[in-house]
Every structure is written in structure tokens, then in C-alpha cells.
Short mmCIF file of C-alpha atoms in Angstrom, two decimals:
data_model
loop_
_atom_site.label_atom_id
_atom_site.label_comp_id
_atom_site.label_asym_id
_atom_site.label_seq_id
_atom_site.Cartn_x
_atom_site.Cartn_y
_atom_site.Cartn_z
CA UNK A 1 -135.35 -10.36 1.25
CA UNK A 2 -137.18 -7.09 0.65
CA UNK A 3 -137.28 -5.43 -2.72
CA UNK A 4 -134.88 -2.52 -3.16
CA UNK A 5 -136.50 0.85 -2.67
CA UNK A 6 -135.92 3.75 -5.00
CA UNK A 7 -134.54 6.70 -3.10
CA UNK A 8 -135.90 10.13 -3.93
CA UNK A 9 -133.30 12.78 -4.64
CA UNK A 10 -133.36 16.06 -2.77
CA UNK A 11 -135.04 18.51 -5.21
CA UNK A 12 -132.79 21.39 -4.14
CA UNK A 13 -129.65 19.39 -4.91
CA UNK A 14 -131.11 18.18 -8.18
CA UNK A 15 -131.85 21.79 -9.20
CA UNK A 16 -128.24 22.78 -8.41
CA UNK A 17 -126.87 19.95 -10.54
CA UNK A 18 -129.20 20.77 -13.44
CA UNK A 19 -128.29 24.47 -13.32
CA UNK A 20 -124.58 23.57 -13.30
CA UNK A 21 -124.94 21.24 -16.30
CA UNK A 22 -127.02 23.81 -18.21
CA UNK A 23 -124.54 26.62 -17.55
CA UNK A 24 -123.03 27.91 -20.84
CA UNK A 25 -119.53 28.14 -19.35
CA UNK A 26 -119.68 24.45 -18.37
CA UNK A 27 -120.72 23.49 -21.89
CA UNK A 28 -117.90 25.63 -23.30
CA UNK A 29 -115.35 23.92 -21.03
CA UNK A 30 -116.57 20.48 -22.12
CA UNK A 31 -116.43 21.43 -25.81
CA UNK A 32 -112.92 22.89 -25.41
CA UNK A 33 -111.62 19.80 -23.65
CA UNK A 34 -113.17 17.57 -26.32
CA UNK A 35 -111.53 19.64 -29.05
CA UNK A 36 -108.19 19.52 -27.24
CA UNK A 37 -108.37 15.73 -26.82
CA UNK A 38 -109.29 15.23 -30.48
CA UNK A 39 -106.44 17.44 -31.62
CA UNK A 40 -104.00 15.66 -29.29
CA UNK A 41 -105.05 12.22 -30.58
CA UNK A 42 -104.73 13.37 -34.20
CA UNK A 43 -101.26 14.76 -33.48
CA UNK A 44 -100.18 11.49 -31.87
CA UNK A 45 -101.33 9.51 -34.92
CA UNK A 46 -99.11 11.64 -37.15
CA UNK A 47 -95.96 11.04 -35.12
CA UNK A 48 -93.34 8.60 -36.28
CA UNK A 49 -92.90 5.41 -34.22
CA UNK A 50 -90.17 5.54 -31.59
CA UNK A 51 -87.96 2.80 -30.24
CA UNK A 52 -88.60 1.87 -26.62
CA UNK A 53 -85.13 1.56 -25.07
CA UNK A 54 -86.24 -0.98 -22.45
CA UNK A 55 -87.85 -3.46 -24.82
CA UNK A 56 -86.35 -2.53 -28.20
CA UNK A 57 -89.85 -2.44 -29.68
CA UNK A 58 -91.03 0.29 -32.04
CA UNK A 59 -93.98 1.96 -30.31
CA UNK A 60 -96.65 3.52 -32.48
CA UNK A 61 -100.24 4.74 -32.25
CA UNK A 62 -102.81 2.40 -30.79
CA UNK A 63 -106.59 2.57 -30.86
CA UNK A 64 -107.38 2.41 -27.16
CA UNK A 65 -110.37 4.72 -27.30
CA UNK A 66 -113.58 3.92 -29.13
CA UNK A 67 -116.29 6.39 -30.09
CA UNK A 68 -119.89 6.10 -28.98
CA UNK A 69 -120.88 5.31 -32.59
CA UNK A 70 -118.81 2.10 -32.46
CA UNK A 71 -120.77 0.67 -29.52
CA UNK A 72 -122.81 -2.45 -30.16
CA UNK A 73 -124.98 -4.45 -27.77
CA UNK A 74 -123.18 -7.07 -25.72
CA UNK A 75 -122.63 -10.40 -27.43
CA UNK A 76 -122.38 -12.57 -24.30
CA UNK A 77 -124.39 -12.92 -21.11
CA UNK A 78 -123.62 -10.05 -18.73
CA UNK A 79 -121.81 -8.01 -21.38
CA UNK A 80 -123.11 -4.44 -21.61
CA UNK A 81 -121.31 -3.29 -24.76
CA UNK A 82 -119.09 -4.81 -27.40
CA UNK A 83 -116.91 -3.06 -29.93
CA UNK A 84 -115.80 -4.07 -33.42
CA UNK A 85 -112.38 -5.67 -33.63
CA UNK A 86 -109.58 -3.69 -35.21
CA UNK A 87 -107.37 -5.16 -37.91
CA UNK A 88 -103.82 -5.56 -36.63
CA UNK A 89 -101.21 -4.05 -38.91
CA UNK A 90 -97.71 -2.59 -38.65
#
């Protein structure tokens, strides 16, 4: 089996991608969407739990999303990242 070769990227395409990512309007869009998502998550945390009519369970905020600061190296073989466990409470 031959070793995998590294493919060279087309410099013209790479320049287009870099110019797009360095565009101030792109950065503004990313910052605005991040602000919106943060505000939406904060608003959801403030809401009162609601009763799910199908299951009869009170649904409340959950911590599905972790921040980059919470990332730790993988603890097991083949694990890229691990995250701290959250205390379960009502």
C-alpha cells in the first residue's frame, strides 16, 4: 500500500476563501449570529418548565452545548475530546 499523498490546493481558490473569511461583513455576520444564539440560549434558561402533553414530564433547560473552554483531551483510546460531566439536578 502506498503512502497517502498530500494534495496541493489551487492557489486561486485558496485566495478566494481567504478573502471571503477576512471580509469585514462576514466577520460581522458571524458575530451577530453568535450574539443572537447566546441571547436565545439565555432566554431559554429563564423560561419556566413546561409540561410535555405526550409524556407528562416537565421539560426544562438542558446543557446540550459546551463551550470551547470546557474541552479536555480525550480520556480513552480514539477519543478526540472529552467534556466535564454536569451535575444532574431538578
